[in-house]
Short mmCIF file of C-alpha atoms in Angstrom, two decimals:
data_model
loop_
_atom_site.label_atom_id
_atom_site.label_comp_id
_atom_site.label_asym_id
_atom_site.label_seq_id
_atom_site.Cartn_x
_atom_site.Cartn_y
_atom_site.Cartn_z
CA UNK A 1 1.77 -16.88 8.44
CA UNK A 2 -0.21 -13.93 7.12
CA UNK A 3 0.78 -10.70 8.79
CA UNK A 4 -2.55 -9.04 7.99
CA UNK A 5 -5.86 -10.85 7.70
CA UNK A 6 -9.05 -9.34 6.36
CA UNK A 7 -11.77 -11.99 6.50
CA UNK A 8 -14.54 -10.05 4.73
CA UNK A 9 -14.08 -10.09 0.95
CA UNK A 10 -17.24 -7.99 0.53
CA UNK A 11 -19.53 -5.90 2.71
CA UNK A 12 -22.75 -4.02 2.09
CA UNK A 13 -24.03 -1.10 4.12
CA UNK A 14 -27.05 1.14 3.85
CA UNK A 15 -26.33 4.80 3.20
CA UNK A 16 -26.06 6.82 6.45
CA UNK A 17 -25.42 3.66 8.51
CA UNK A 18 -22.14 2.78 10.23
CA UNK A 19 -20.01 -0.17 9.11
CA UNK A 20 -17.05 -2.02 10.62
CA UNK A 21 -14.34 -3.57 8.47
CA UNK A 22 -12.32 -6.24 10.24
CA UNK A 23 -8.55 -6.53 10.38
CA UNK A 24 -6.33 -8.76 12.48
CA UNK A 25 -2.56 -8.70 12.44
CA UNK A 26 0.33 -10.86 13.49
CA UNK A 27 3.62 -9.54 14.80
CA UNK A 28 6.04 -10.20 17.63
CA UNK A 29 7.55 -6.74 17.33
CA UNK A 30 6.41 -4.38 20.13
CA UNK A 31 6.74 -1.37 17.82
CA UNK A 32 4.54 -1.26 14.73
CA UNK A 33 2.06 0.91 12.92
CA UNK A 34 -1.33 0.06 11.49
CA UNK A 35 -2.84 1.80 8.47
CA UNK A 36 -6.04 1.77 6.51
CA UNK A 37 -6.17 2.70 2.84
CA UNK A 38 -9.10 3.20 0.49
CA UNK A 39 -8.90 2.29 -3.18
CA UNK A 40 -11.74 3.62 -5.32
CA UNK A 41 -12.39 2.23 -8.78
CA UNK A 42 -9.95 4.80 -10.18
CA UNK A 43 -7.16 2.70 -8.63
CA UNK A 44 -5.30 5.19 -6.48
CA UNK A 45 -4.60 4.20 -2.88
CA UNK A 46 -5.76 6.85 -0.43
CA UNK A 47 -4.42 6.91 3.12
CA UNK A 48 -7.24 7.08 5.68
CA UNK A 49 -6.01 6.56 9.21
CA UNK A 50 -3.03 5.46 11.29
CA UNK A 51 -2.63 3.80 14.71
CA UNK A 52 0.70 3.33 16.43
CA UNK A 53 1.25 0.34 18.67
CA UNK A 54 2.05 2.58 21.62
CA UNK A 55 -0.85 4.96 21.10
CA UNK A 56 -3.19 4.92 24.09
CA UNK A 57 -6.19 6.34 22.30
CA UNK A 58 -7.98 4.93 19.27
CA UNK A 59 -7.27 6.98 16.18
CA UNK A 60 -10.04 9.04 14.61
CA UNK A 61 -10.14 11.03 11.36
CA UNK A 62 -13.48 12.58 10.58
CA UNK A 63 -15.95 9.76 9.88
CA UNK A 64 -13.21 7.14 10.22
CA UNK A 65 -12.16 5.61 13.50
CA UNK A 66 -9.92 2.70 14.29
CA UNK A 67 -11.04 0.23 16.94
CA UNK A 68 -7.63 -0.89 18.21
CA UNK A 69 -7.61 -3.92 20.50
CA UNK A 70 -3.97 -4.70 21.10
CA UNK A 71 -4.42 -7.88 23.15
CA UNK A 72 -6.61 -9.34 20.40
CA UNK A 73 -4.32 -7.98 17.68
CA UNK A 74 -7.20 -6.39 15.86
CA UNK A 75 -7.48 -3.00 14.19
CA UNK A 76 -10.97 -2.67 12.78
CA UNK A 77 -12.00 0.35 10.73
CA UNK A 78 -15.31 1.95 11.59
CA UNK A 79 -16.93 4.24 9.03
CA UNK A 80 -19.80 6.26 10.43
CA UNK A 81 -22.67 7.75 8.39
CA UNK A 82 -21.74 5.90 5.19
CA UNK A 83 -21.91 7.80 1.92
CA UNK A 84 -22.18 6.53 -1.65
CA UNK A 85 -18.63 7.75 -2.24
CA UNK A 86 -17.38 5.31 0.39
CA UNK A 87 -17.93 2.42 -2.03
CA UNK A 88 -14.41 1.14 -2.65
CA UNK A 89 -11.83 -1.47 -1.69
CA UNK A 90 -10.37 -1.01 1.77
CA UNK A 91 -6.98 -2.34 2.76
CA UNK A 92 -5.53 -2.80 6.20
CA UNK A 93 -1.74 -2.65 6.40
CA UNK A 94 1.01 -2.87 8.99
CA UNK A 95 4.54 -1.47 9.15
CA UNK A 96 7.18 -3.07 11.33
CA UNK A 97 10.53 -1.50 12.10
CA UNK A 98 13.42 -2.79 10.04
CA UNK A 99 17.13 -2.04 9.75
CA UNK A 100 16.84 0.00 6.58
CA UNK A 101 14.35 2.47 8.04
CA UNK A 102 12.06 1.89 5.09
CA UNK A 103 9.62 -0.02 7.27
CA UNK A 104 7.76 -1.94 4.64
CA UNK A 105 4.00 -2.13 4.57
CA UNK A 106 2.32 -5.53 4.70
CA UNK A 107 -1.15 -5.49 3.20
CA UNK A 108 -4.25 -7.58 3.70
CA UNK A 109 -6.28 -8.86 0.77
CA UNK A 110 -8.85 -6.11 1.12
CA UNK A 111 -12.59 -5.73 1.69
CA UNK A 112 -14.88 -4.40 -1.02
CA UNK A 113 -17.44 -2.10 0.54
CA UNK A 114 -20.64 -1.28 -1.31
CA UNK A 115 -22.90 1.47 0.00
CA UNK A 116 -26.55 0.97 -0.94
CA UNK A 117 -28.73 4.04 -1.45
CA UNK B 1 0.28 18.01 -1.66
CA UNK B 2 2.41 14.92 -2.05
CA UNK B 3 2.45 13.79 -5.61
CA UNK B 4 3.58 10.44 -6.92
CA UNK B 5 3.31 10.03 -10.66
CA UNK B 6 3.73 6.97 -12.83
CA UNK B 7 4.70 7.13 -16.47
CA UNK B 8 1.69 5.25 -17.87
CA UNK B 9 -1.81 4.32 -16.69
CA UNK B 10 -2.12 1.49 -19.20
CA UNK B 11 0.55 -0.47 -20.99
CA UNK B 12 0.39 -3.42 -23.37
CA UNK B 13 3.59 -5.33 -24.10
CA UNK B 14 4.54 -8.55 -25.82
CA UNK B 15 6.11 -11.57 -24.15
CA UNK B 16 9.88 -11.24 -24.04
CA UNK B 17 9.95 -7.45 -24.29
CA UNK B 18 11.93 -5.36 -21.81
CA UNK B 19 9.54 -3.10 -19.94
CA UNK B 20 10.30 0.05 -17.95
CA UNK B 21 7.86 1.47 -15.44
CA UNK B 22 8.81 4.90 -14.15
CA UNK B 23 7.81 6.54 -10.89
CA UNK B 24 8.53 10.08 -9.75
CA UNK B 25 7.76 11.73 -6.42
CA UNK B 26 8.02 15.42 -5.62
CA UNK B 27 8.22 15.41 -1.83
CA UNK B 28 11.90 14.58 -1.30
CA UNK B 29 11.01 11.23 0.26
CA UNK B 30 13.86 8.87 1.04
CA UNK B 31 11.87 5.66 0.65
CA UNK B 32 10.29 4.40 -2.54
CA UNK B 33 8.45 1.16 -3.19
CA UNK B 34 7.09 -0.95 -6.04
CA UNK B 35 4.09 -3.22 -5.48
CA UNK B 36 1.99 -5.38 -7.70
CA UNK B 37 -1.68 -5.83 -7.02
CA UNK B 38 -3.66 -8.89 -8.05
CA UNK B 39 -7.28 -9.74 -7.18
CA UNK B 40 -7.54 -11.72 -3.96
CA UNK B 41 -3.86 -11.25 -3.14
CA UNK B 42 -3.78 -7.64 -2.02
CA UNK B 43 -0.57 -5.69 -2.63
CA UNK B 44 2.74 -7.50 -2.67
CA UNK B 45 6.08 -5.75 -2.40
CA UNK B 46 8.47 -6.27 -5.30
CA UNK B 47 11.39 -4.00 -4.40
CA UNK B 48 12.03 -0.97 -2.28
CA UNK B 49 14.72 1.65 -1.99
CA UNK B 50 15.67 3.68 1.07
CA UNK B 51 18.27 5.89 -0.60
CA UNK B 52 19.74 6.69 -3.98
CA UNK B 53 21.36 3.62 -5.52
CA UNK B 54 20.18 1.50 -2.59
CA UNK B 55 17.66 -1.26 -3.17
CA UNK B 56 16.25 -4.19 -1.29
CA UNK B 57 14.21 -7.16 -2.45
CA UNK B 58 10.64 -7.43 -1.32
CA UNK B 59 8.47 -10.51 -1.25
CA UNK B 60 8.31 -11.22 -5.00
CA UNK B 61 11.43 -9.85 -6.75
CA UNK B 62 11.83 -12.66 -9.28
CA UNK B 63 11.66 -11.43 -12.85
CA UNK B 64 12.07 -7.77 -11.84
CA UNK B 65 14.89 -5.33 -11.25
CA UNK B 66 14.92 -1.70 -10.16
CA UNK B 67 16.99 1.41 -10.56
CA UNK B 68 17.24 4.52 -8.42
CA UNK B 69 19.78 6.97 -9.81
CA UNK B 70 18.05 10.06 -8.44
CA UNK B 71 16.17 10.53 -5.20
CA UNK B 72 12.89 11.42 -6.86
CA UNK B 73 12.82 8.62 -9.42
CA UNK B 74 12.43 4.87 -8.99
CA UNK B 75 12.18 2.60 -12.01
CA UNK B 76 10.87 -0.94 -12.20
CA UNK B 77 12.27 -3.09 -15.00
CA UNK B 78 10.85 -6.29 -16.37
CA UNK B 79 13.85 -7.80 -18.13
CA UNK B 80 11.80 -10.19 -20.27
CA UNK B 81 8.07 -9.72 -19.78
CA UNK B 82 5.94 -12.81 -19.29
CA UNK B 83 2.17 -13.24 -19.23
CA UNK B 84 2.21 -13.93 -15.49
CA UNK B 85 3.46 -10.40 -14.99
CA UNK B 86 0.16 -9.00 -16.22
CA UNK B 87 -0.96 -6.98 -13.23
CA UNK B 88 -1.52 -3.57 -11.69
CA UNK B 89 1.75 -1.98 -10.57
CA UNK B 90 1.72 0.63 -7.84
CA UNK B 91 4.56 2.90 -6.83
CA UNK B 92 4.72 4.53 -3.40
CA UNK B 93 7.00 6.80 -1.41
CA UNK B 94 7.41 7.76 2.22
CA UNK B 95 9.70 9.60 4.57
CA UNK B 96 12.53 7.69 6.19
CA UNK B 97 11.32 6.37 9.50
CA UNK B 98 13.59 7.94 12.08
CA UNK B 99 11.77 5.71 14.58
CA UNK B 100 8.32 6.74 13.38
CA UNK B 101 5.90 5.04 11.02
CA UNK B 102 4.98 7.37 8.21
CA UNK B 103 2.26 6.61 5.73
CA UNK B 104 3.13 5.72 2.18
CA UNK B 105 1.81 7.87 -0.66
CA UNK B 106 0.81 6.02 -3.79
CA UNK B 107 0.80 6.80 -7.48
CA UNK B 108 -2.24 6.13 -9.70
CA UNK B 109 -0.96 2.73 -10.82
CA UNK B 110 0.02 1.22 -14.15
CA UNK B 111 -2.11 -1.58 -15.52
CA UNK B 112 0.28 -3.75 -17.51
CA UNK B 113 -0.93 -6.40 -19.90
CA UNK B 114 1.58 -8.83 -21.38
CA UNK B 115 0.33 -10.73 -24.43
#
């Protein structure tokens, strides 16, 4: 089974509008972390935001917020006031605890966001 | 700033060649990772290392090996390159967990083409 599912291959949003990128996850581990990364056309993966499974509050980082619904196993990324520079691929990822302490990241297939002027 | 560097941005190799992809991080991170990225498949873990000389297989280790002789350097080796190994290769590093989930920091990627 896929550990991370991103069902939107592509999304369009008007500049200055808000957009939600969907992410659902699958784990039986009570302790895990959820991450969102942005990958512009240059190729580098940029860390955006993190949510721990035990965190009570939804994470926020500037214009990024994470809508964490634990019972539904969803961790949607909300980008407010979209800018042209937000056009990129966005990946949702999850880390589970493992014996090595490396805690591998499992990635979704990504959503390509295009911001329209 | 955390910096992860990869030896090449673009690489073209012939089938059967031995290929070395180098990754260096400057933040004293214990963990290092190699991923390959293909359209529609996201990032898939090839190998990771949680300490010098320690390595673990990821989801798709076949056809690859790794080496970590120094903490800051993690090398990915394609013993005999094949065309199905044409891909974008991303290196990442992170702190050892200690019970926490730290983000991974990524290098710029190496786009490898095997002809």
